Each structure stands twice: as C-alpha cells, then as structure tokens.
C-alpha cells in the first residue's frame, strides 16, 4: 500500500524470489561478496525488501538507515562499517511532505569523500518516476511528478499542484535500479553461510567523552548491532508464530518502518520465514485522513495488527468515529511495540479498535535482543493494561538491585536476562570490547537491558523506563548524548544537557538546557537555529520540543551534571530529594523560575 490509497500492488513468493535473484546478480556484478557491507537508505517500498534479501542471499551484511535520518547520520553509518555500495531512491512522499532522498544520499556520500572514504556505487530506485518506465526512456533524470494537495479529511485543497524537481546524477557512481535489473538473470545460487555468520548490522546510539573548549561533554558515537543468520532467523520465526498465533490464512500487518529492528524482524524476516501474507505500508496514519489504518485493515482483511503506542495515542485524539466507521471485523489479535503503553491508550486500543474482542500482545524487546522477550500470549494470558507480562519460551528475566542481587517476588530494579537466547546480538560491529562493557560489565553473568522494571504480586513485569541516558521518542530510542553533541557543535553553545519530558502523543519528548558562550544572546532565532542543527545532524525525529537558556547547570562538586534534578525541573516537580551534593543550589532556583511552559 503506497502513500496514496490508490497506489497498490501485490507480489507472490515466486515473484519475490525472481526479483531477489535478479538483484543478487546485480550486486555480484558490482563486486559485492560474502562479508561485504551494503548501506540501504530507502522508504517502505518493495525494493527495500528485495535489496535486504539479496544481500542475505549473497552473505553480504545489509545496514539499513531509516529514511528519516539526516545525511550526517547516513554518512556516519557508512563510515563505521565501510560500506562499499549504497542503495537509495530518487524521492518519496510521506503524507504531503516530499522527501528528496537522493539529494540527502548525495550529501552523505560527499561527506564520506571529505573524510577519505569513497562509496564506489550508488543504485537508485526510480520511485516517483515509475510512470515513465514503460516508455522505454532511459534518461538519467526523473520526470516531474504532479500531485494534488489534500486536507486532513482527504478532500482536495485549493492549492497549486506540486512539481517534483529534477534530481542530480553522478556519472560513474549512480546507476538506475531498473536498468541494472533489466540486464540481470533471474537465477542466482545462494552463498552458503554458517549459522553464526553475520546477517545484518543495525545501528543504535551510545556516547563517548571528548573535551570541547575546556568543558567536558559527551559526544555521540554509534554502535552497530550485529545479528547472525541462524540464531536471529530461528528466533524471529518462532516469536512471530507464537506471539501472534499465526495461521496460514492470516493477513499480518506491522506498521513499523524497516529502518528499525521491528521492521527487520516483523515486516521482513519473521513473516516471510512463516510463509505469511503481509501488508507493507509506505504512508502515515493520518494521510489522506485519520482513518487510513482502519481503511487498510478492511481493504486487505487484516487479522493480526502490530503498531506503536505513539500511533495509538495520536489517533485517540480524533475520537472513536474514524475507527468505528470501518468494520475491522477481520481483526483477531492486536499488538504494541516500541515503548511501554499507558493504560488509557491500552484501553482505547482494546475497547474501540478491537471492539473488546481482540487480545492485545504488549511486547517488550530491543534491537539487541532480535525479537520478543516479554509478552502475553493471545487468548492464553490474562491481560493487564500496560504490562509486558511474561517471558517468551526459554527467556529467563530477573530483577536486580544496585548491588547486583536478584530480587524475589514483588520487586523493582534493573531488568536483566540471566541466560542467552538464539536472537541475542553477537557483537558491536568492529568493537567487541564495547559490546562486553555495555551489556555485561555492570552485572557479570547477566545481560543488562538498560531498562528499569517492576514485578507485581502476580509475576507480571512492568517496564518503568530507561535507566541510562536514553530517550524513547515515538518508539524510537535516542541518545541524550547524541543530541547534546549536536547542540554543543553550535558556536553559541558552551554546554548542553538533555532530559526527557512526558508528551501526550510521543510518550517522551526532548527538553534541552543550553549554556551559551560569552558574547551570545538567547533568542527565538537561536532556538530555531539549534533545532535546525539537530535536524541536520540527526534527523527530524530528534527535534526538541523545549530549549531553555541555562546560565548554569546543577552539578556536583566534582563537576558531574545532576540530570535527575534537571528532569525534575523540566517537569516542574519541586520534590528534588537529596540535593546536598549540588555545588551551587542557586542554579536550581534560577532554572525553576525560567523553565519553559510545557504541556503534559
């Protein structure tokens, strides 16, 4: 299902195999071999699935970068794993917004060249230019595309038609996907892989210390999670089958983008490994109107539906009518993923979307785990709104206190897992020491999730949120250090601290404190400048909701920023607990009196 409701197509398993073989031959002709890394920067179109499966067929590692990320983010990921080839798209529409992806890809490749690394080939899917492909035109430029703007109810707006500009073309580097596929054979013997051979790399956020202008700040660094062929495939196939109670006649739909782990596991690999019929959706939940998801459910008779709490909270705002005007009679199981779901959203999802007849599987897992770790089983587990419930088969969770002691019965502390499972990540690409330090050093003998957790008297697990410097914005994990790094790169900013703030739709949003360099003045123009810098360095998803001028930050006498106190200030919560270690208490009073006006 494309961005527009009339943009639909379907593909059989046989047709998919042919396209995968063809593109595998294309990659082989470009010199891609087993163990090579291939970057993919694409919207949710069929060619994205073909590209990742072709890499898997050759034993090459795909590194998919979410199409909402910036050129800088793409550049960093290409450099970290030395990708020799990039696959992208001319452009795409996300709702009414045109995203010139080829322009961003060109900018990323130029940044790579400036840093001494050249990607030898960029393969471009002519996505917006598909209409001309039947004309025999092999022009190296995409044609203008005209589309009518629509309002939120799907009615045409009285606006001029949009015209898609010509894209740039780099001879000798850029190649059209369709031209290369036209020349490729439709049979390709796969490379045989060991179960522990790597399948793909997917990047998460982390941080490392580096001084800037005599102020010690955290600078962003990325970590490539590596999953392997055998264990990952076994785990996603099994969790998909049992968590969603999959049957051959089902139509499955996971709304996640393939640029995230949920899309890898439960859009591509899990469903395909079970021979499932599934929906791939390029658009957004509110375009051309706010009933789009339920229209698609009826259109394809979706039986199992998997989405994020962010989408549920967003659609709740528009009331029940956009949902109830559609039948939804085909739905049997509902799922949530990406972040803990608040009870209010859970109840709306159950009562309105599922008409009180569909069990909800609220799943907890991570990029690093590969697949579901804590989850109810539909029809078998009594449900509690907001609880990730019980461990999947063979998964062994535990709750530890600060001393690393296991807590029994009702307890709250660090969520860990005490034995391995097939889908566990095997390493951080190129940095196994970091892998061991991040996940196993704090509590030797346990896998450290980085999440806090509470276990109730019935043995149900409740995720309480990140315990490290991470934010969960609209189901996407962001490093506070990553955002702080983008802020302090601005010439006006001497120091920055970023904390989470509750948001009625996104779950969490970013609240930033910035200390300016001498000679600079805080102003609305500077705020917009800082937001623009973050969008360019990381992507629109990291744009802060609030930026507060902070002449000073609350610190211990050793110079450590007290983020716990900043979180309280951001939420206007004066119950600060023990502040005896604050070097200058007057800083706290000043920040409270000048905090941003926020919404809960």
XYZ file of C-alpha atoms in Angstrom:
600
model
C 0.000 0.000 0.000
C 1.581 3.234 -1.184
C 1.377 6.725 0.258
C -1.790 7.351 -1.764
C -4.718 4.917 -1.264
C -4.879 4.139 -4.988
C -1.190 3.150 -5.094
C -1.424 -0.592 -4.512
C 0.393 -3.644 -5.781
C 0.995 -7.224 -4.709
C 3.797 -9.729 -5.081
C 3.860 -13.511 -4.742
C 6.635 -15.518 -3.143
C 7.686 -16.759 -6.595
C 7.829 -13.217 -7.988
C 9.773 -12.066 -4.948
C 12.302 -14.883 -5.431
C 12.858 -13.858 -9.052
C 13.448 -10.206 -8.112
C 15.766 -11.180 -5.260
C 17.794 -13.404 -7.604
C 17.977 -10.650 -10.201
C 19.187 -8.073 -7.715
C 21.621 -10.579 -6.185
C 23.144 -10.878 -9.657
C 23.246 -7.072 -9.900
C 25.161 -6.875 -6.613
C 27.554 -9.642 -7.689
C 28.268 -7.776 -10.911
C 29.097 -4.697 -8.797
C 31.649 -6.804 -6.900
C 29.652 -7.483 -3.710
C 30.812 -10.667 -1.984
C 30.123 -12.559 1.223
C 31.049 -10.411 4.229
C 30.801 -7.057 2.391
C 28.633 -4.301 3.858
C 25.856 -2.636 1.864
C 24.060 0.519 3.052
C 20.342 0.853 2.279
C 18.557 4.219 2.594
C 15.008 3.800 1.313
C 11.324 4.346 2.116
C 8.884 1.479 2.689
C 8.719 0.113 -0.846
C 9.056 -3.415 -2.227
C 12.575 -2.778 -3.497
C 13.722 -2.307 0.096
C 12.716 -5.889 0.933
C 14.278 -7.144 -2.309
C 17.548 -5.351 -1.515
C 17.890 -6.758 2.008
C 17.041 -10.308 0.898
C 19.512 -10.068 -1.999
C 22.237 -9.093 0.480
C 21.288 -12.074 2.657
C 21.391 -14.378 -0.387
C 24.984 -13.330 -1.056
C 26.090 -13.407 2.583
C 26.640 -9.633 2.489
C 25.610 -7.605 5.535
C 22.890 -5.022 4.943
C 22.996 -1.859 7.031
C 19.615 -0.163 6.721
C 19.401 3.514 7.660
C 15.939 4.895 8.430
C 14.889 7.261 5.612
C 14.016 9.928 8.200
C 17.642 10.241 9.266
C 19.879 13.049 8.054
C 22.757 12.936 5.585
C 25.167 13.218 8.512
C 23.649 10.131 10.174
C 23.850 8.176 6.918
C 27.486 9.231 6.447
C 28.450 8.087 9.954
C 26.898 4.661 9.448
C 28.535 4.181 6.052
C 31.929 5.102 7.501
C 31.606 2.953 10.622
C 31.120 -0.287 8.675
C 32.976 0.749 5.472
C 30.001 0.116 3.188
C 31.119 -0.303 -0.401
C 27.713 0.289 -2.005
C 24.615 2.390 -1.280
C 21.049 1.656 -2.401
C 18.579 4.556 -2.302
C 15.568 6.135 -4.031
C 15.005 9.271 -6.103
C 12.424 10.661 -3.666
C 9.179 9.809 -1.905
C 6.150 11.389 -0.320
C 5.464 10.936 3.387
C 1.905 12.149 3.619
C 2.050 15.511 1.867
C 5.743 16.031 2.549
C 8.187 15.468 -0.294
C 11.488 13.909 0.822
C 14.321 14.306 -1.690
C 16.201 11.201 -0.614
C 18.702 11.213 -3.487
C 19.802 14.721 -2.515
C 20.413 13.573 1.064
C 22.265 10.489 -0.190
C 24.475 12.668 -2.418
C 25.260 14.913 0.557
C 26.163 11.882 2.686
C 28.476 10.459 0.022
C 30.178 13.841 -0.353
C 30.752 13.919 3.424
C 32.258 10.428 3.170
C 34.641 11.585 0.444
C 35.667 14.580 2.555
C 36.604 12.119 5.310
C 38.689 9.998 2.963
C 36.217 7.210 2.136
C 34.516 6.699 -1.219
C 31.474 4.519 -1.882
C 32.077 3.063 -5.305
C 28.470 2.651 -6.407
C 25.019 4.131 -5.647
C 21.996 2.265 -7.034
C 18.855 4.432 -7.291
C 15.255 3.202 -7.463
C 13.107 5.417 -9.682
C 10.185 5.516 -7.253
C 8.431 8.798 -8.059
C 9.396 8.338 -11.682
C 7.785 4.917 -12.152
C 5.169 6.181 -14.619
C 7.762 6.842 -17.302
C 9.448 3.437 -17.065
C 7.104 1.834 -19.586
C 8.027 4.383 -22.269
C 11.494 2.998 -22.941
C 13.057 6.253 -21.769
C 16.391 5.550 -20.078
C 17.082 9.153 -19.178
C 19.360 9.671 -16.215
C 16.873 12.039 -14.634
C 13.483 11.543 -13.036
C 10.471 13.333 -14.563
C 8.339 15.962 -12.841
C 5.596 14.435 -10.702
C 2.395 16.390 -10.057
C 0.132 15.605 -7.133
C -2.884 17.326 -5.666
C -2.646 18.518 -2.069
C -5.330 17.148 0.222
C -6.726 18.277 3.541
C -6.838 16.055 6.631
C -10.218 14.645 5.615
C -8.887 13.578 2.223
C -10.627 16.324 0.195
C -8.576 18.146 -2.466
C -7.255 21.510 -1.287
C -7.379 24.619 -3.417
C -3.629 24.732 -3.871
C -1.373 24.618 -6.930
C -0.089 21.214 -7.937
C 3.314 20.266 -6.644
C 6.103 19.717 -9.128
C 8.931 17.312 -8.417
C 12.322 18.826 -9.343
C 14.983 17.053 -11.366
C 17.480 15.046 -9.340
C 21.248 15.276 -9.579
C 23.219 12.466 -11.207
C 26.835 11.431 -10.660
C 28.123 9.599 -13.722
C 30.194 6.533 -12.937
C 28.763 6.275 -9.416
C 24.965 6.424 -9.816
C 23.064 3.648 -11.579
C 19.313 3.198 -12.087
C 17.915 0.093 -10.379
C 15.571 -0.732 -13.287
C 18.333 -0.562 -15.883
C 20.595 -2.918 -13.913
C 17.699 -5.309 -13.236
C 16.779 -5.405 -16.934
C 20.181 -6.898 -17.707
C 20.237 -9.392 -14.805
C 19.410 -13.109 -14.908
C 16.603 -14.432 -12.723
C 18.532 -17.343 -11.193
C 21.217 -16.920 -8.564
C 22.749 -19.640 -6.429
C 22.949 -18.512 -2.791
C 26.143 -18.293 -0.802
C 26.090 -20.962 1.900
C 26.512 -19.478 5.351
C 27.318 -20.846 8.775
C 24.656 -20.307 11.461
C 26.976 -17.821 13.189
C 27.828 -15.822 10.054
C 26.579 -12.208 10.366
C 23.285 -11.364 8.640
C 22.990 -7.597 9.149
C 24.123 -4.520 11.074
C 21.619 -2.113 12.622
C 22.801 0.994 14.447
C 21.807 2.158 17.908
C 23.051 5.157 19.884
C 25.758 5.474 22.509
C 28.213 8.022 23.799
C 31.850 8.707 24.420
C 33.594 11.517 26.267
C 35.553 14.221 24.477
C 36.587 17.686 25.627
C 35.372 20.838 23.898
C 36.500 24.365 24.838
C 37.604 23.207 28.303
C 34.119 21.843 29.056
C 33.833 18.052 29.261
C 30.848 16.960 27.199
C 29.548 13.721 25.763
C 29.905 13.291 22.041
C 27.731 10.948 20.056
C 29.072 7.694 18.714
C 27.101 4.940 17.056
C 27.160 1.245 17.655
C 26.319 -1.330 15.003
C 24.362 -4.230 16.479
C 25.303 -7.444 14.645
C 22.774 -10.265 14.264
C 23.641 -13.657 12.790
C 21.971 -15.914 10.247
C 20.879 -18.931 12.286
C 20.009 -17.652 15.738
C 18.258 -14.491 14.590
C 16.204 -16.251 11.904
C 15.165 -19.015 14.297
C 14.143 -16.527 16.963
C 12.105 -14.152 14.787
C 10.382 -17.050 13.027
C 9.406 -18.644 16.339
C 8.321 -15.465 18.141
C 6.260 -14.391 15.121
C 4.478 -17.742 15.005
C 3.561 -17.995 18.681
C 3.206 -14.388 19.867
C 0.783 -13.540 17.039
C -0.806 -17.025 16.982
C -0.059 -17.143 13.263
C -2.063 -19.371 10.930
C -1.709 -19.856 7.178
C -4.908 -17.941 6.369
C -3.854 -14.820 8.337
C -3.105 -11.415 6.852
C -0.463 -9.786 9.060
C 0.339 -6.077 9.234
C 3.167 -4.491 11.191
C 3.167 -0.705 10.676
C 6.834 -0.244 11.689
C 9.436 1.118 9.291
C 12.015 -1.437 8.152
C 14.687 1.081 9.158
C 14.102 -0.050 12.761
C 14.525 -3.510 14.272
C 10.749 -4.077 14.414
C 10.620 -3.762 10.636
C 13.555 -6.126 10.187
C 12.042 -8.782 12.445
C 8.284 -8.462 11.946
C 7.890 -6.886 8.498
C 10.528 -8.853 6.613
C 12.195 -11.880 8.205
C 9.592 -13.197 10.680
C 6.572 -13.141 8.341
C 8.490 -14.432 5.309
C 10.030 -17.287 7.310
C 6.478 -18.374 8.168
C 5.133 -18.016 4.586
C 2.802 -15.269 5.808
C 0.713 -12.916 3.702
C 1.517 -9.448 4.998
C 0.985 -5.754 4.288
C 3.798 -3.283 3.530
C 2.704 0.346 4.066
C 4.571 3.375 2.738
C 2.334 6.106 4.164
C 1.428 7.581 7.538
C -1.623 7.026 9.807
C -3.147 10.479 9.203
C -2.966 10.749 5.405
C -5.144 11.364 3.479
C -7.323 11.212 6.608
C -7.086 9.925 10.160
C -8.927 6.670 9.403
C -6.248 5.430 6.979
C -5.095 2.498 9.142
C -8.603 1.133 9.621
C -9.370 1.600 5.942
C -6.348 -0.579 5.123
C -7.411 -3.179 7.722
C -10.766 -3.526 5.941
C -9.249 -3.326 2.468
C -6.946 -6.317 2.990
C -8.937 -8.105 5.732
C -6.022 -7.821 8.185
C -6.254 -10.370 11.016
C -3.145 -9.570 13.092
C -2.203 -5.903 13.606
C 1.030 -4.646 15.234
C 1.707 -0.947 15.861
C 3.295 1.527 18.287
C 1.703 3.234 21.318
C 2.671 6.557 19.702
C 0.326 5.869 16.773
C -2.439 4.801 19.145
C -2.126 7.979 21.247
C -2.049 10.097 18.087
C -5.262 8.573 16.714
C -7.036 8.707 20.099
C -7.082 12.496 19.779
C -9.513 12.271 16.869
C -12.090 10.264 18.779
C -13.811 6.945 18.057
C -15.685 7.801 14.849
C -12.739 7.493 12.409
C -12.271 3.948 13.769
C -15.849 2.780 14.214
C -16.952 3.879 10.736
C -14.863 0.954 9.468
C -15.804 -2.682 10.086
C -12.496 -4.095 11.430
C -14.340 -7.419 11.675
C -11.303 -9.311 10.376
C -9.089 -8.330 13.347
C -8.225 -11.143 15.746
C -5.036 -10.078 17.583
C -3.642 -6.602 18.302
C -0.041 -5.881 19.253
C 2.046 -2.972 20.552
C 5.784 -2.387 20.241
C 8.488 0.223 20.791
C 7.731 1.587 24.246
C 5.530 0.890 27.279
C 1.874 1.670 26.570
C -0.034 3.743 29.120
C -3.249 2.135 30.441
C -5.512 4.805 28.897
C -4.160 4.119 25.393
C -4.273 0.344 26.022
C -7.964 0.517 26.987
C -8.854 2.633 23.928
C -6.976 0.200 21.683
C -8.814 -2.753 23.260
C -12.288 -1.254 23.537
C -12.501 0.857 20.366
C -10.083 -0.658 17.835
C -10.505 -4.261 18.979
C -14.159 -3.876 19.988
C -13.309 -5.648 23.291
C -12.871 -8.966 21.485
C -9.191 -8.904 20.393
C -6.414 -9.844 22.843
C -3.506 -7.391 22.966
C 0.105 -8.603 22.956
C 2.148 -5.788 24.536
C 5.680 -6.850 23.604
C 8.956 -5.833 25.255
C 12.201 -6.348 23.354
C 15.141 -4.405 21.900
C 17.299 -4.036 18.797
C 19.866 -6.089 20.694
C 17.502 -8.980 21.536
C 16.363 -9.532 17.940
C 12.811 -10.489 18.921
C 10.191 -10.560 21.676
C 11.428 -11.142 25.231
C 8.447 -10.334 27.468
C 4.941 -10.735 26.051
C 1.463 -12.078 26.739
C 0.230 -14.956 24.604
C -3.079 -14.172 22.851
C -6.023 -15.947 24.379
C -3.805 -17.679 26.947
C -2.530 -14.913 29.250
C -4.906 -12.793 31.377
C -4.239 -9.207 30.304
C -3.227 -6.214 32.409
C -3.220 -2.830 30.621
C 0.392 -1.659 30.233
C 2.185 -4.825 31.330
C 4.608 -6.726 29.093
C 3.615 -9.751 31.203
C 5.666 -12.918 30.992
C 8.905 -14.106 29.337
C 8.847 -15.840 25.961
C 9.726 -19.569 25.977
C 13.204 -20.132 27.431
C 13.795 -16.461 28.257
C 14.985 -16.005 31.860
C 14.395 -12.472 33.216
C 15.488 -11.266 36.640
C 15.309 -8.024 38.593
C 18.489 -6.880 40.347
C 19.198 -4.211 42.897
C 22.126 -1.783 42.649
C 24.413 -4.395 44.254
C 23.583 -6.984 41.602
C 21.492 -9.170 43.912
C 18.442 -10.928 42.452
C 15.163 -9.766 43.965
C 12.325 -12.229 44.509
C 8.557 -11.698 44.495
C 7.285 -8.144 44.178
C 10.316 -6.053 43.289
C 11.594 -3.067 41.341
C 15.080 -2.584 39.927
C 17.245 -3.354 36.914
C 15.778 -5.698 34.291
C 18.329 -8.303 33.186
C 18.300 -11.689 31.479
C 20.332 -14.498 33.005
C 20.773 -16.925 30.127
C 21.275 -16.458 26.368
C 18.636 -16.943 23.673
C 19.041 -17.553 19.911
C 18.300 -13.967 18.832
C 20.789 -12.173 21.079
C 23.164 -9.813 19.273
C 26.655 -11.261 18.869
C 28.767 -8.107 18.944
C 29.004 -4.383 18.214
C 30.470 -4.151 14.718
C 34.214 -3.582 14.982
C 34.131 -3.084 18.751
C 33.589 -6.272 20.738
C 35.029 -4.667 23.873
C 32.241 -2.102 23.814
C 29.712 -4.936 23.452
C 31.008 -6.630 26.588
C 31.265 -3.382 28.545
C 27.798 -2.095 27.627
C 25.780 -5.238 28.206
C 27.716 -7.466 30.607
C 30.165 -5.469 32.742
C 27.805 -3.827 35.268
C 26.317 -7.180 36.335
C 28.678 -10.031 35.356
C 26.776 -13.127 34.263
C 23.700 -11.154 33.198
C 22.589 -9.330 30.029
C 21.852 -5.734 31.047
C 18.830 -4.249 29.210
C 19.283 -0.663 30.421
C 15.624 -0.604 31.493
C 14.057 -0.369 34.907
C 11.319 -2.871 35.719
C 8.739 -3.687 38.369
C 7.340 -7.171 39.026
C 3.932 -7.259 40.702
C 2.428 -9.813 43.089
C 1.127 -11.889 40.160
C 4.545 -12.122 38.495
C 3.716 -9.623 35.712
C 6.576 -7.400 34.516
C 6.097 -3.636 34.075
C 8.779 -1.647 32.232
C 9.376 1.638 34.074
C 11.679 3.292 31.521
C 15.335 3.757 30.621
C 17.839 3.935 33.475
C 20.652 5.278 31.314
C 20.841 8.446 29.250
C 18.394 7.331 26.572
C 15.059 8.732 25.426
C 12.146 6.890 23.854
C 10.544 9.365 21.429
C 7.632 7.969 19.426
C 9.009 4.475 19.939
C 12.474 5.423 18.656
C 15.420 5.262 21.045
C 17.592 8.399 21.037
C 20.768 9.051 22.973
C 20.756 12.232 25.045
C 24.492 12.400 24.364
C 23.786 12.383 20.635
C 21.502 15.421 20.937
C 23.883 17.177 23.345
C 26.706 16.629 20.874
C 24.683 18.293 18.093
C 23.890 21.244 20.353
C 27.443 21.924 21.533
C 28.714 21.896 17.953
C 26.886 25.204 17.518
C 29.239 28.153 18.027
C 26.909 29.792 20.555
C 26.630 26.786 22.903
C 29.258 26.077 25.549
C 27.428 23.256 27.330
C 24.171 21.334 26.957
C 22.132 18.802 28.888
C 19.121 16.936 27.506
C 16.452 15.144 29.525
C 13.091 13.570 28.803
C 9.720 15.199 29.345
C 6.338 13.446 29.169
C 4.425 14.050 25.931
C 0.744 13.161 25.380
C 1.390 11.695 21.906
C 5.084 10.836 21.585
C 5.385 9.378 25.094
C 8.560 11.336 25.696
C 9.988 14.456 24.116
C 13.286 16.317 24.446
C 13.781 19.131 26.955
C 17.166 20.812 26.410
C 19.169 23.067 28.722
C 21.852 25.143 26.980
C 24.605 27.294 28.475
C 25.777 29.919 25.996
C 29.298 31.102 25.290
C 30.219 34.649 26.277
C 29.031 37.206 23.744
C 25.949 35.255 22.620
C 22.339 36.051 23.499
C 19.486 33.569 23.855
C 16.694 34.387 21.384
C 13.886 32.746 19.379
C 16.158 32.894 16.327
C 18.896 30.992 18.182
C 16.340 28.385 19.307
C 15.269 27.792 15.708
C 18.923 27.632 14.693
C 19.605 24.937 17.300
C 16.564 22.909 16.247
C 17.685 23.142 12.623
C 21.166 21.933 13.591
C 19.734 18.887 15.379
C 17.505 18.059 12.401
C 20.518 18.237 10.085
C 22.856 16.267 12.362
C 20.432 13.555 13.499
C 17.061 13.899 11.779
C 13.615 15.469 12.307
C 12.658 12.841 14.882
C 15.190 14.336 17.337
C 13.849 17.909 17.127
C 13.457 19.202 20.718
C 10.084 20.421 21.959
C 11.715 22.675 24.557
C 15.027 24.558 24.778
C 15.754 26.512 27.972
C 18.523 29.030 28.485
C 20.644 27.807 31.402
C 23.359 30.245 32.577
C 24.430 27.415 34.870
C 23.657 23.708 35.297
C 23.243 21.847 38.602
C 26.483 19.946 39.191
C 28.168 18.015 41.936
C 31.400 19.389 43.368
C 33.257 17.004 41.080
C 31.608 18.617 38.057
C 29.029 15.926 37.189
C 25.732 17.264 35.814
C 22.815 16.156 38.001
C 20.361 15.009 35.324
C 17.982 13.713 37.973
C 17.498 17.320 39.105
C 17.133 18.569 35.527
C 14.363 16.034 34.898
C 12.535 17.384 37.949
C 12.950 20.984 36.712
C 11.678 20.048 33.242
C 8.537 18.552 34.818
C 8.165 21.411 37.362
C 8.448 18.887 40.170
C 9.926 20.538 43.278
C 10.334 17.252 45.155
C 14.079 17.086 44.422
C 15.146 14.624 47.077
C 18.683 14.956 48.395
C 20.488 17.944 46.843
C 23.277 18.216 49.408
C 25.890 17.396 46.766
C 24.915 20.322 44.480
C 27.827 22.742 44.223
C 25.626 25.836 43.691
C 21.971 25.451 44.848
C 21.061 28.905 43.451
C 21.331 27.436 39.933
C 18.326 25.209 40.651
C 16.136 28.134 41.763
C 17.062 30.105 38.653
C 16.232 27.216 36.314
C 12.862 26.629 38.005
C 11.920 30.300 37.658
C 12.872 30.396 33.956
C 11.637 26.986 32.800
C 9.728 26.578 29.534
C 5.935 26.481 29.549
C 5.235 22.798 28.926
C 2.247 20.558 28.274
C 1.786 17.177 29.951
